[in-house]
């Protein structure tokens, strides 16, 4: 194949967000759009020249075209070798594992995570560095800066012509390409961390049932290989297991709204003991017991509390990190155990330095993400295996395990209210309104009767490299111990979504089973009032409650 140098005009909308560049499929299909960003990536991440690149994604619509383009561009830009997942598939945590286990220079992930797929849906591209984690902000900003100065891109002519349906070695324009089983490295890593024999006993005991909803996304093959083939769970344990380009017409976001089939099963007659789901690219998780939803913040706290009992973590726990909007439940576990606790901005990339420096071993964020130092990404199936390990050890229900945690540490009543479909101007107006008020909020009494104690805009200074990230969300504390966090989502592709995180700690065990939304209703009202939400948006109620 010859090498083509294609002249282009820069695209102004290629700044990566919280987790890579996400746009509509239609935008990525525009001539040269994908190639321009990939060239900016290759120009910036010079470690890929002469190095090994891992490539794959969640299998969403447009992935096959993107794989072909990236293979030809990798050959034209001096990449020494590409490891691509069979079928173009690779879960996000598995890419991280393969980068680390095989000493790759980096990885390109083709995913828009939990966003919808299909021709009318979203597409995304994200770069992970040599430690297996998402590219940090200086790298993503450098990629964007390069994209704005780009005049041409390099690509091997023709098509790559790689058969992605089978494991084999081939080449593209002289560059070696290996189509590999994307499950192998990840399954081996899980076997090193967990007591598979104990989990096998639980799943084959006949007295324990579980269901895993893969949501027609990338985790299906991983869950079948580990839960069913390796651990002996019944063949129908994994539902919606086959990845589809449009996720079966669903929204691959594991929450109470979009995982409706699983929720109805777990709240119906004779439900399984454990229900779990993961998202488009396999990095998020939702945990359910019989008629019982485990809040992601509570899940992080329970996992942290029990992780030392799992073989891969015995004798080496010393720290936990959470994103700022996540509830403070994990902090209470850390304090009781004498561990360090860190609060970071939203985005898994902010955990990387803490993990690399061995300051923390487990991390979590508010949007159904949990993981440990085994990879540098959140990991949905790993979290499910942790919960299985906890249940195998304690032989109690999911609800009992969580309520026991509340009895020992108190309950952090916690919820997220989303206001979606806002215009970007409305989103910025809300943020500007809150910033303008910050200095004078303390002492303000709201119509709900709550009094503001303090307010600020969160900024984070990395304790490892000293880098500061500002404007990472607005926090308002109330004198009754309640907290409201306001943050504009960074994972959408159009419009704006305001997320309000509400939290109040309760130490009285007699109140731990109170209704969540009723308990936080006054806090929700106060938060809307402080942000002047209805006046700016016309919305009196959230579009989604999680």
Short mmCIF file of C-alpha atoms in Angstrom, two decimals:
data_model
loop_
_atom_site.label_atom_id
_atom_site.label_comp_id
_atom_site.label_asym_id
_atom_site.label_seq_id
_atom_site.Cartn_x
_atom_site.Cartn_y
_atom_site.Cartn_z
CA UNK A 1 0.00 0.00 0.00
CA UNK A 2 1.16 3.51 -0.75
CA UNK A 3 0.87 6.34 1.78
CA UNK A 4 -1.53 9.20 1.10
CA UNK A 5 -1.15 12.67 2.63
CA UNK A 6 -4.63 14.18 2.67
CA UNK A 7 -4.94 17.96 3.01
CA UNK A 8 -7.67 19.11 5.42
CA UNK A 9 -9.08 22.11 7.25
CA UNK A 10 -9.11 21.74 11.09
CA UNK A 11 -12.36 20.90 12.88
CA UNK A 12 -13.02 23.27 15.79
CA UNK A 13 -15.08 20.82 17.90
CA UNK A 14 -12.48 18.17 18.66
CA UNK A 15 -11.68 18.97 22.29
CA UNK A 16 -11.98 15.74 24.35
CA UNK A 17 -14.42 15.82 27.25
CA UNK A 18 -14.47 13.89 30.51
CA UNK A 19 -13.60 10.67 28.70
CA UNK A 20 -12.44 11.21 25.15
CA UNK A 21 -14.01 12.80 22.08
CA UNK A 22 -17.72 12.07 21.71
CA UNK A 23 -19.93 13.24 18.90
CA UNK A 24 -22.91 11.96 16.95
CA UNK A 25 -22.28 9.18 14.46
CA UNK A 26 -23.27 11.63 11.73
CA UNK A 27 -20.50 14.00 12.77
CA UNK A 28 -17.87 11.25 12.77
CA UNK A 29 -19.06 10.15 9.33
CA UNK A 30 -18.28 13.54 7.84
CA UNK A 31 -15.26 13.35 5.49
CA UNK A 32 -11.91 13.46 7.33
CA UNK A 33 -13.44 14.08 10.80
CA UNK A 34 -12.23 10.85 12.44
CA UNK A 35 -8.92 10.87 10.56
CA UNK A 36 -8.14 14.44 11.62
CA UNK A 37 -8.48 13.58 15.31
CA UNK A 38 -6.51 10.36 14.96
CA UNK A 39 -3.68 12.20 13.20
CA UNK A 40 -3.61 14.79 15.99
CA UNK A 41 -3.38 11.89 18.44
CA UNK A 42 -0.47 10.23 16.58
CA UNK A 43 1.35 13.57 16.24
CA UNK A 44 0.98 14.25 19.97
CA UNK A 45 1.52 10.78 21.42
CA UNK A 46 4.90 10.09 19.87
CA UNK A 47 5.42 7.00 22.03
CA UNK A 48 3.20 5.13 19.56
CA UNK A 49 5.79 5.44 16.76
CA UNK A 50 7.77 2.22 17.07
CA UNK A 51 5.48 0.96 19.83
CA UNK A 52 2.56 -1.43 20.23
CA UNK A 53 -1.00 -0.09 20.05
CA UNK A 54 -4.08 -1.85 21.49
CA UNK A 55 -7.26 -1.16 19.51
CA UNK A 56 -10.91 -2.01 20.05
CA UNK A 57 -14.18 -0.84 21.53
CA UNK A 58 -17.76 -1.56 22.46
CA UNK A 59 -18.84 -2.61 18.96
CA UNK A 60 -21.20 0.29 18.43
CA UNK A 61 -22.23 1.43 14.96
CA UNK A 62 -19.35 2.83 12.84
CA UNK A 63 -16.73 0.81 14.74
CA UNK A 64 -15.72 -1.37 11.80
CA UNK A 65 -15.11 1.67 9.59
CA UNK A 66 -13.14 3.34 12.38
CA UNK A 67 -10.97 0.24 12.97
CA UNK A 68 -10.09 0.10 9.27
CA UNK A 69 -9.20 3.81 9.21
CA UNK A 70 -7.07 3.64 12.36
CA UNK A 71 -5.18 0.54 11.19
CA UNK A 72 -4.24 2.27 7.94
CA UNK A 73 -3.26 5.47 9.77
CA UNK A 74 -1.22 3.51 12.35
CA UNK A 75 0.75 1.92 9.49
CA UNK A 76 1.33 5.32 7.89
CA UNK A 77 2.49 6.87 11.18
CA UNK A 78 5.13 4.32 12.18
CA UNK A 79 3.29 2.21 14.77
CA UNK A 80 5.27 -1.01 15.12
CA UNK A 81 2.37 -3.37 15.86
CA UNK A 82 -1.38 -3.28 16.56
CA UNK A 83 -3.30 -5.70 18.80
CA UNK A 84 -6.96 -5.48 17.80
CA UNK A 85 -9.78 -7.30 19.56
CA UNK A 86 -11.62 -10.00 17.65
CA UNK A 87 -14.72 -8.46 16.11
CA UNK A 88 -13.24 -5.06 16.91
CA UNK A 89 -14.43 -5.64 20.48
CA UNK A 90 -12.55 -4.73 23.66
CA UNK A 91 -14.05 -3.61 26.95
CA UNK A 92 -12.49 -0.50 28.44
CA UNK A 93 -11.09 -2.29 31.54
CA UNK A 94 -9.79 -5.11 29.33
CA UNK A 95 -7.92 -2.63 27.12
CA UNK A 96 -6.30 -1.28 30.26
CA UNK A 97 -5.38 -4.81 31.37
CA UNK A 98 -3.91 -5.73 27.97
CA UNK A 99 -1.86 -2.53 27.74
CA UNK A 100 -0.36 -3.28 31.15
CA UNK A 101 0.18 -7.03 30.70
CA UNK A 102 1.70 -6.77 27.23
CA UNK A 103 3.74 -3.59 27.68
CA UNK A 104 1.93 -1.66 24.97
CA UNK A 105 2.68 2.01 24.38
CA UNK A 106 -1.02 2.89 24.52
CA UNK A 107 -4.51 2.06 23.39
CA UNK A 108 -7.28 3.58 21.30
CA UNK A 109 -10.80 2.82 22.48
CA UNK A 110 -13.80 3.26 20.20
CA UNK A 111 -16.66 3.94 22.57
CA UNK A 112 -19.14 6.53 23.74
CA UNK A 113 -19.62 4.51 26.93
CA UNK A 114 -23.23 4.59 28.13
CA UNK A 115 -24.48 6.84 25.31
CA UNK A 116 -26.93 5.33 22.77
CA UNK A 117 -25.59 3.69 19.61
CA UNK A 118 -26.81 3.03 16.08
CA UNK A 119 -26.85 5.31 13.02
CA UNK A 120 -28.73 7.99 14.97
CA UNK A 121 -26.66 7.52 18.12
CA UNK A 122 -23.23 8.54 19.34
CA UNK A 123 -19.67 7.49 18.67
CA UNK A 124 -16.45 8.20 20.54
CA UNK A 125 -12.70 7.77 20.55
CA UNK A 126 -10.43 7.82 23.57
CA UNK A 127 -6.71 7.35 24.16
CA UNK A 128 -5.20 5.40 27.06
CA UNK A 129 -1.54 5.80 27.94
CA UNK A 130 1.09 3.20 28.86
CA UNK A 131 -0.11 2.75 32.46
CA UNK A 132 -3.44 1.62 31.02
CA UNK A 133 -5.34 4.70 32.14
CA UNK A 134 -7.10 7.51 30.29
CA UNK A 135 -4.83 10.19 28.89
CA UNK A 136 -4.46 12.96 31.51
CA UNK A 137 -5.64 16.49 30.80
CA UNK A 138 -2.27 17.84 29.53
CA UNK A 139 -2.26 15.08 26.89
CA UNK A 140 -5.86 15.56 25.80
CA UNK A 141 -5.35 19.32 25.64
CA UNK A 142 -2.21 18.82 23.55
CA UNK A 143 -4.17 16.57 21.17
CA UNK A 144 -6.82 19.26 20.82
CA UNK A 145 -4.21 21.99 20.25
CA UNK A 146 -2.61 19.87 17.55
CA UNK A 147 -6.00 19.24 15.92
CA UNK A 148 -6.49 22.98 15.56
CA UNK A 149 -3.23 23.40 13.65
CA UNK A 150 -3.50 20.25 11.54
CA UNK A 151 -3.16 20.69 7.77
CA UNK A 152 -2.98 17.05 6.60
CA UNK A 153 -3.14 13.46 7.76
CA UNK A 154 -1.27 10.34 6.69
CA UNK A 155 -3.05 7.10 5.77
CA UNK A 156 -2.26 3.94 3.83
CA UNK A 157 -4.31 3.84 0.66
CA UNK A 158 -7.04 1.30 -0.01
CA UNK A 159 -8.61 -0.66 2.84
CA UNK A 160 -6.91 -2.53 5.65
CA UNK A 161 -8.69 -5.74 4.66
CA UNK A 162 -8.23 -7.36 8.08
CA UNK A 163 -10.58 -10.24 8.89
CA UNK A 164 -11.71 -9.34 12.42
CA UNK A 165 -13.86 -12.45 12.83
CA UNK A 166 -11.01 -14.79 13.82
CA UNK A 167 -7.82 -14.79 15.89
CA UNK A 168 -4.81 -14.59 13.58
CA UNK A 169 -1.74 -12.58 12.60
CA UNK A 170 -1.66 -10.44 9.48
CA UNK A 171 -0.28 -7.08 8.35
CA UNK A 172 -1.38 -3.74 6.97
CA UNK A 173 1.04 -1.88 4.71
CA UNK A 174 3.89 -3.87 6.26
CA UNK A 175 2.78 -3.24 9.86
CA UNK A 176 2.13 -6.43 11.88
CA UNK A 177 -1.46 -6.74 13.12
CA UNK A 178 -2.64 -9.41 15.58
CA UNK A 179 -6.35 -10.06 15.97
CA UNK A 180 -6.55 -11.38 19.54
CA UNK A 181 -9.19 -12.77 21.87
CA UNK A 182 -10.04 -9.67 23.92
CA UNK A 183 -11.14 -11.77 26.92
CA UNK A 184 -7.92 -13.75 27.52
CA UNK A 185 -5.80 -11.20 29.41
CA UNK A 186 -8.73 -9.93 31.43
CA UNK A 187 -9.88 -13.41 32.49
CA UNK A 188 -6.33 -14.28 33.56
CA UNK A 189 -6.14 -11.13 35.67
CA UNK A 190 -9.45 -11.86 37.41
CA UNK A 191 -8.21 -15.38 38.22
CA UNK A 192 -5.17 -13.85 39.93
CA UNK A 193 -7.28 -11.54 42.09
CA UNK A 194 -10.25 -13.68 43.12
CA UNK A 195 -10.77 -17.08 44.72
CA UNK A 196 -12.45 -18.67 41.73
CA UNK A 197 -12.93 -21.96 43.60
CA UNK A 198 -15.04 -20.25 46.27
CA UNK A 199 -17.06 -18.39 43.63
CA UNK A 200 -17.52 -21.63 41.71
CA UNK A 201 -18.89 -23.28 44.86
CA UNK A 202 -21.37 -20.43 45.35
CA UNK A 203 -22.62 -20.33 41.77
CA UNK A 204 -22.96 -24.10 41.48
CA UNK A 205 -24.44 -24.65 44.95
CA UNK A 206 -28.04 -24.65 43.76
CA UNK A 207 -28.96 -22.32 46.63
CA UNK A 208 -27.76 -19.09 44.98
CA UNK A 209 -29.00 -17.47 41.78
CA UNK A 210 -27.79 -14.40 39.93
CA UNK A 211 -28.47 -12.60 36.67
CA UNK A 212 -26.10 -10.33 34.75
CA UNK A 213 -27.57 -7.91 32.20
CA UNK A 214 -24.95 -7.16 29.54
CA UNK A 215 -27.38 -4.76 27.78
CA UNK A 216 -26.32 -6.04 24.33
CA UNK A 217 -22.98 -4.36 24.94
CA UNK A 218 -19.34 -5.39 25.14
CA UNK A 219 -19.37 -7.07 28.57
CA UNK A 220 -21.52 -9.96 27.34
CA UNK A 221 -18.63 -12.13 26.07
CA UNK A 222 -16.59 -11.39 29.21
CA UNK A 223 -19.44 -12.25 31.59
CA UNK A 224 -20.25 -15.46 29.71
CA UNK A 225 -16.59 -16.53 29.68
CA UNK A 226 -16.06 -15.88 33.40
CA UNK A 227 -19.44 -16.34 35.11
CA UNK A 228 -20.78 -19.20 32.99
CA UNK A 229 -17.79 -20.96 31.41
CA UNK A 230 -15.22 -20.47 34.18
CA UNK A 231 -17.33 -20.33 37.35
CA UNK A 232 -20.13 -22.67 36.32
CA UNK A 233 -23.14 -20.36 36.53
CA UNK A 234 -26.15 -21.62 34.53
CA UNK A 235 -26.11 -20.84 30.82
CA UNK A 236 -28.92 -18.28 31.11
CA UNK A 237 -27.20 -16.24 33.83
CA UNK A 238 -26.06 -13.57 31.36
CA UNK A 239 -28.98 -11.93 29.58
CA UNK A 240 -28.81 -9.67 26.52
CA UNK A 241 -25.33 -11.11 26.09
CA UNK A 242 -24.70 -10.53 22.39
CA UNK A 243 -23.12 -7.14 21.53
CA UNK A 244 -25.09 -5.22 18.91
CA UNK A 245 -24.17 -2.02 17.05
CA UNK A 246 -27.30 -0.30 18.37
CA UNK A 247 -27.33 -2.11 21.74
CA UNK A 248 -30.59 -3.76 20.74
CA UNK A 249 -32.27 -0.38 20.45
CA UNK A 250 -31.70 0.28 24.15
CA UNK A 251 -29.71 2.82 26.13
CA UNK A 252 -26.66 0.95 27.54
CA UNK A 253 -26.64 2.81 30.86
CA UNK A 254 -26.95 0.51 33.91
CA UNK A 255 -29.42 2.37 36.09
CA UNK A 256 -32.96 1.86 37.33
CA UNK A 257 -34.44 3.47 34.22
CA UNK A 258 -32.50 1.93 31.35
CA UNK A 259 -31.96 -1.56 32.84
CA UNK A 260 -35.73 -1.94 33.21
CA UNK A 261 -35.82 -5.66 32.32
CA UNK A 262 -33.35 -6.45 35.10
CA UNK A 263 -35.08 -4.16 37.61
CA UNK A 264 -38.47 -5.78 36.97
CA UNK A 265 -36.90 -9.20 37.48
CA UNK A 266 -35.21 -8.21 40.76
CA UNK A 267 -38.38 -6.57 42.13
CA UNK A 268 -40.71 -9.31 40.90
CA UNK A 269 -41.81 -12.66 42.28
CA UNK A 270 -39.01 -15.00 43.38
CA UNK A 271 -36.11 -12.84 42.18
CA UNK A 272 -32.48 -14.05 42.04
CA UNK A 273 -30.16 -13.31 44.95
CA UNK A 274 -27.97 -10.92 42.94
CA UNK A 275 -28.67 -8.78 39.90
CA UNK A 276 -25.99 -6.84 38.08
CA UNK A 277 -25.58 -4.85 34.88
CA UNK A 278 -22.82 -3.13 32.97
CA UNK A 279 -22.78 -0.42 30.31
CA UNK A 280 -21.72 -0.01 26.68
CA UNK A 281 -17.97 -0.34 27.18
CA UNK A 282 -18.02 -2.42 30.37
CA UNK A 283 -16.67 0.07 32.88
CA UNK A 284 -19.84 0.82 34.87
CA UNK A 285 -21.89 -1.44 37.12
CA UNK A 286 -25.21 -1.56 38.89
CA UNK A 287 -25.83 -3.93 41.82
CA UNK A 288 -29.25 -5.11 42.96
CA UNK A 289 -30.43 -7.50 45.64
CA UNK A 290 -33.90 -8.95 46.00
CA UNK A 291 -36.08 -5.85 45.84
CA UNK A 292 -33.07 -3.76 46.86
CA UNK A 293 -31.02 -1.21 44.88
CA UNK A 294 -27.43 -0.57 45.97
CA UNK A 295 -26.51 3.07 45.51
CA UNK A 296 -23.10 3.35 43.76
CA UNK A 297 -21.71 5.32 46.69
CA UNK A 298 -22.82 2.63 49.14
CA UNK A 299 -21.40 -0.02 46.82
CA UNK A 300 -17.99 1.67 46.92
CA UNK A 301 -18.10 1.80 50.73
CA UNK A 302 -19.09 -1.88 51.04
CA UNK A 303 -16.43 -2.95 48.55
CA UNK A 304 -13.75 -0.96 50.39
CA UNK A 305 -14.86 -2.48 53.69
CA UNK A 306 -14.49 -6.06 52.42
CA UNK A 307 -11.70 -5.89 49.85
CA UNK A 308 -9.00 -7.08 52.27
CA UNK A 309 -10.81 -10.44 52.45
CA UNK A 310 -10.19 -11.10 48.74
CA UNK A 311 -6.88 -12.86 47.90
CA UNK A 312 -5.51 -10.20 45.56
CA UNK A 313 -5.84 -7.47 48.21
CA UNK A 314 -4.88 -9.12 51.48
CA UNK A 315 -2.38 -7.20 53.55
CA UNK A 316 -1.91 -4.30 51.17
CA UNK A 317 -4.88 -1.94 51.59
CA UNK A 318 -4.09 1.61 52.66
CA UNK A 319 -6.18 4.15 50.76
CA UNK A 320 -9.43 4.89 48.97
CA UNK A 321 -10.31 7.64 46.50
CA UNK A 322 -13.66 8.92 45.30
CA UNK A 323 -14.84 11.62 42.97
CA UNK A 324 -16.07 14.73 44.71
CA UNK A 325 -19.81 14.26 43.90
CA UNK A 326 -19.72 10.70 45.30
CA UNK A 327 -21.11 10.42 48.83
CA UNK A 328 -18.71 10.44 51.76
CA UNK A 329 -19.62 6.88 52.84
CA UNK A 330 -16.27 5.48 51.70
CA UNK A 331 -14.47 8.17 53.71
CA UNK A 332 -16.07 6.81 56.88
CA UNK A 333 -14.83 3.30 56.09
CA UNK A 334 -11.34 4.65 55.45
CA UNK A 335 -11.32 6.59 58.71
CA UNK A 336 -12.36 3.51 60.70
CA UNK A 337 -9.58 1.46 59.14
CA UNK A 338 -6.91 4.16 59.42
CA UNK A 339 -6.57 4.55 55.64
CA UNK A 340 -6.00 7.68 53.60
CA UNK A 341 -9.02 9.06 51.73
CA UNK A 342 -8.77 11.28 48.64
CA UNK A 343 -11.39 13.42 46.93
CA UNK A 344 -10.85 14.08 43.21
CA UNK A 345 -12.75 15.65 40.31
CA UNK A 346 -15.07 13.47 38.24
CA UNK A 347 -13.19 11.48 35.61
CA UNK A 348 -11.21 8.29 36.09
CA UNK A 349 -8.06 9.96 34.78
CA UNK A 350 -7.75 11.79 38.12
CA UNK A 351 -7.22 8.49 39.97
CA UNK A 352 -4.24 7.43 37.84
CA UNK A 353 -1.47 9.18 39.74
CA UNK A 354 -2.86 8.06 43.11
CA UNK A 355 -2.92 4.46 41.92
CA UNK A 356 0.52 4.61 40.30
CA UNK A 357 1.98 6.07 43.50
CA UNK A 358 0.28 3.30 45.55
CA UNK A 359 -1.52 5.90 47.65
CA UNK A 360 -4.87 4.16 47.07
CA UNK A 361 -5.96 0.67 46.07
CA UNK A 362 -9.68 1.18 45.40
CA UNK A 363 -11.56 4.03 43.72
CA UNK A 364 -15.11 4.95 42.84
CA UNK A 365 -17.23 7.65 41.34
CA UNK A 366 -20.86 8.64 41.48
CA UNK A 367 -21.82 7.44 37.99
CA UNK A 368 -21.81 3.68 38.75
CA UNK A 369 -18.03 3.35 38.46
CA UNK A 370 -15.83 1.28 40.79
CA UNK A 371 -12.41 -0.32 40.40
CA UNK A 372 -9.02 -0.96 41.98
CA UNK A 373 -5.34 -0.81 41.16
CA UNK A 374 -5.53 -3.94 38.97
CA UNK A 375 -6.21 -1.65 35.97
CA UNK A 376 -6.40 2.10 35.46
CA UNK A 377 -10.06 2.20 34.47
CA UNK A 378 -13.31 1.59 36.27
CA UNK A 379 -14.37 -2.00 35.86
CA UNK A 380 -17.97 -3.18 35.90
CA UNK A 381 -17.43 -6.95 35.90
CA UNK A 382 -14.70 -6.68 38.55
CA UNK A 383 -17.20 -4.97 40.87
CA UNK A 384 -19.65 -7.82 40.31
CA UNK A 385 -16.95 -10.37 41.18
CA UNK A 386 -16.21 -8.42 44.38
CA UNK A 387 -19.88 -8.56 45.35
CA UNK A 388 -19.97 -12.28 44.58
CA UNK A 389 -16.94 -12.72 46.82
CA UNK A 390 -18.62 -10.79 49.66
CA UNK A 391 -21.78 -12.88 49.37
CA UNK A 392 -19.77 -16.11 49.18
CA UNK A 393 -17.98 -15.17 52.41
CA UNK A 394 -20.94 -13.85 54.39
CA UNK A 395 -23.77 -16.03 53.02
CA UNK A 396 -26.18 -13.16 53.60
CA UNK A 397 -28.41 -11.17 51.26
CA UNK A 398 -27.29 -8.04 49.44
CA UNK A 399 -29.71 -5.96 51.53
CA UNK A 400 -28.37 -7.40 54.79
CA UNK A 401 -24.78 -6.62 53.81
CA UNK A 402 -25.64 -3.00 52.99
CA UNK A 403 -27.77 -2.46 56.09
CA UNK A 404 -24.99 -3.89 58.24
CA UNK A 405 -22.68 -1.27 56.74
CA UNK A 406 -25.19 1.45 57.63
CA UNK A 407 -25.43 0.16 61.21
CA UNK A 408 -21.67 0.45 61.65
CA UNK A 409 -20.90 3.65 59.73
CA UNK A 410 -24.25 5.43 59.47
CA UNK A 411 -26.21 5.91 56.27
CA UNK A 412 -25.42 8.57 53.71
CA UNK A 413 -28.81 9.24 52.11
CA UNK A 414 -27.76 10.07 48.58
CA UNK A 415 -29.37 10.70 45.21
CA UNK A 416 -28.68 12.33 41.86
CA UNK A 417 -31.17 14.58 40.09
CA UNK A 418 -30.54 15.17 36.39
CA UNK A 419 -31.93 18.10 34.44
CA UNK A 420 -31.38 17.05 30.84
CA UNK A 421 -32.17 18.73 27.54
CA UNK A 422 -30.91 22.13 28.58
CA UNK A 423 -29.39 24.44 26.02
CA UNK A 424 -25.66 25.13 26.51
CA UNK A 425 -26.63 28.72 27.31
CA UNK A 426 -28.95 27.58 30.10
CA UNK A 427 -26.24 25.36 31.52
CA UNK A 428 -23.72 28.19 31.56
CA UNK A 429 -26.27 30.58 33.05
CA UNK A 430 -26.89 28.22 35.96
CA UNK A 431 -23.14 27.87 36.54
CA UNK A 432 -22.62 31.63 36.34
CA UNK A 433 -25.54 32.25 38.72
CA UNK A 434 -24.04 29.91 41.31
CA UNK A 435 -20.55 31.38 40.92
CA UNK A 436 -21.91 34.89 41.35
CA UNK A 437 -23.65 33.89 44.58
CA UNK A 438 -20.82 31.89 46.16
CA UNK A 439 -19.40 34.65 48.32
CA UNK A 440 -22.73 35.56 49.90
CA UNK A 441 -24.52 32.23 50.30
CA UNK A 442 -23.36 31.44 53.84
CA UNK A 443 -26.14 32.22 56.30
CA UNK A 444 -28.86 32.29 53.64
CA UNK A 445 -32.14 30.66 54.71
CA UNK A 446 -34.01 28.91 51.90
CA UNK A 447 -37.79 28.59 51.56
CA UNK A 448 -37.36 24.90 52.48
CA UNK A 449 -36.08 26.05 55.86
CA UNK A 450 -32.47 24.98 55.35
CA UNK A 451 -29.64 27.40 56.11
CA UNK A 452 -26.51 27.50 53.97
CA UNK A 453 -23.36 26.91 56.01
CA UNK A 454 -20.73 27.30 53.28
CA UNK A 455 -20.26 27.15 49.51
CA UNK A 456 -17.33 26.90 47.12
CA UNK A 457 -16.23 25.78 43.67
CA UNK A 458 -14.15 22.63 43.89
CA UNK A 459 -10.55 22.73 42.73
CA UNK A 460 -8.16 19.80 42.98
CA UNK A 461 -4.39 19.79 43.36
CA UNK A 462 -2.90 16.40 42.52
CA UNK A 463 -0.75 15.31 45.51
CA UNK A 464 1.65 13.48 43.19
CA UNK A 465 2.47 15.97 40.43
CA UNK A 466 1.05 19.20 41.92
CA UNK A 467 -1.16 19.91 38.90
CA UNK A 468 -4.33 21.88 39.71
CA UNK A 469 -7.71 21.37 38.06
CA UNK A 470 -10.22 24.15 38.70
CA UNK A 471 -13.97 24.64 38.16
CA UNK A 472 -14.77 21.00 38.97
CA UNK A 473 -18.22 21.49 40.46
CA UNK A 474 -19.97 23.78 42.93
CA UNK A 475 -20.58 22.58 46.48
CA UNK A 476 -23.13 23.94 48.95
CA UNK A 477 -23.23 22.72 52.55
CA UNK A 478 -26.17 23.27 54.91
CA UNK A 479 -26.14 23.59 58.67
CA UNK A 480 -28.09 20.33 59.12
CA UNK A 481 -25.21 18.39 57.52
CA UNK A 482 -26.74 18.21 54.05
CA UNK A 483 -24.67 18.78 50.92
CA UNK A 484 -25.64 19.68 47.35
CA UNK A 485 -23.20 19.44 44.46
CA UNK A 486 -23.89 21.06 41.08
CA UNK A 487 -22.07 19.86 38.00
CA UNK A 488 -22.61 20.08 34.24
CA UNK A 489 -22.13 16.63 32.69
CA UNK A 490 -19.12 16.17 30.41
CA UNK A 491 -20.21 12.96 28.66
CA UNK A 492 -23.02 14.13 26.39
CA UNK A 493 -22.76 15.05 22.72
CA UNK A 494 -25.45 17.71 22.45
CA UNK A 495 -27.10 20.25 24.71
CA UNK A 496 -26.35 20.28 28.43
CA UNK A 497 -27.29 18.21 31.46
CA UNK A 498 -27.14 19.63 34.97
CA UNK A 499 -26.55 17.01 37.63
CA UNK A 500 -27.36 17.82 41.25
CA UNK A 501 -26.01 15.39 43.85
CA UNK A 502 -27.79 15.47 47.19
CA UNK A 503 -26.48 13.90 50.39
CA UNK A 504 -27.26 13.85 54.10
CA UNK A 505 -25.74 11.56 56.72
CA UNK A 506 -27.95 9.83 59.29
CA UNK A 507 -26.52 8.08 62.34
CA UNK A 508 -29.80 6.91 63.91
CA UNK A 509 -30.41 3.25 62.91
CA UNK A 510 -34.15 3.79 63.35
CA UNK A 511 -34.06 6.22 60.42
CA UNK A 512 -31.94 4.15 58.05
CA UNK A 513 -34.93 2.64 56.25
CA UNK A 514 -36.70 5.96 55.71
CA UNK A 515 -37.72 6.75 52.13
CA UNK A 516 -34.73 8.18 50.26
CA UNK A 517 -36.45 10.86 48.18
CA UNK A 518 -38.69 12.00 51.04
CA UNK A 519 -35.66 12.30 53.30
CA UNK A 520 -33.89 14.53 50.79
CA UNK A 521 -36.93 16.45 49.49
CA UNK A 522 -36.14 19.63 51.45
CA UNK A 523 -32.51 19.47 50.31
CA UNK A 524 -33.61 19.07 46.69
CA UNK A 525 -35.93 22.07 47.00
CA UNK A 526 -33.19 24.18 48.57
CA UNK A 527 -30.75 23.22 45.81
CA UNK A 528 -33.22 24.22 43.06
CA UNK A 529 -33.82 27.52 44.82
CA UNK A 530 -30.13 28.35 45.25
CA UNK A 531 -29.48 27.65 41.55
CA UNK A 532 -32.60 29.56 40.41
CA UNK A 533 -33.27 26.46 38.37
CA UNK A 534 -36.94 26.92 37.55
CA UNK A 535 -36.49 30.57 36.59
CA UNK A 536 -33.66 29.74 34.20
CA UNK A 537 -34.93 26.46 32.72
CA UNK A 538 -38.67 26.34 33.39
CA UNK A 539 -38.15 22.88 34.92
CA UNK A 540 -39.75 22.35 38.32
CA UNK A 541 -38.72 18.70 38.57
CA UNK A 542 -35.72 16.64 37.39
CA UNK A 543 -35.88 14.64 34.17
CA UNK A 544 -34.13 11.68 35.83
CA UNK A 545 -33.71 10.62 39.45
CA UNK A 546 -30.99 8.05 40.20
#
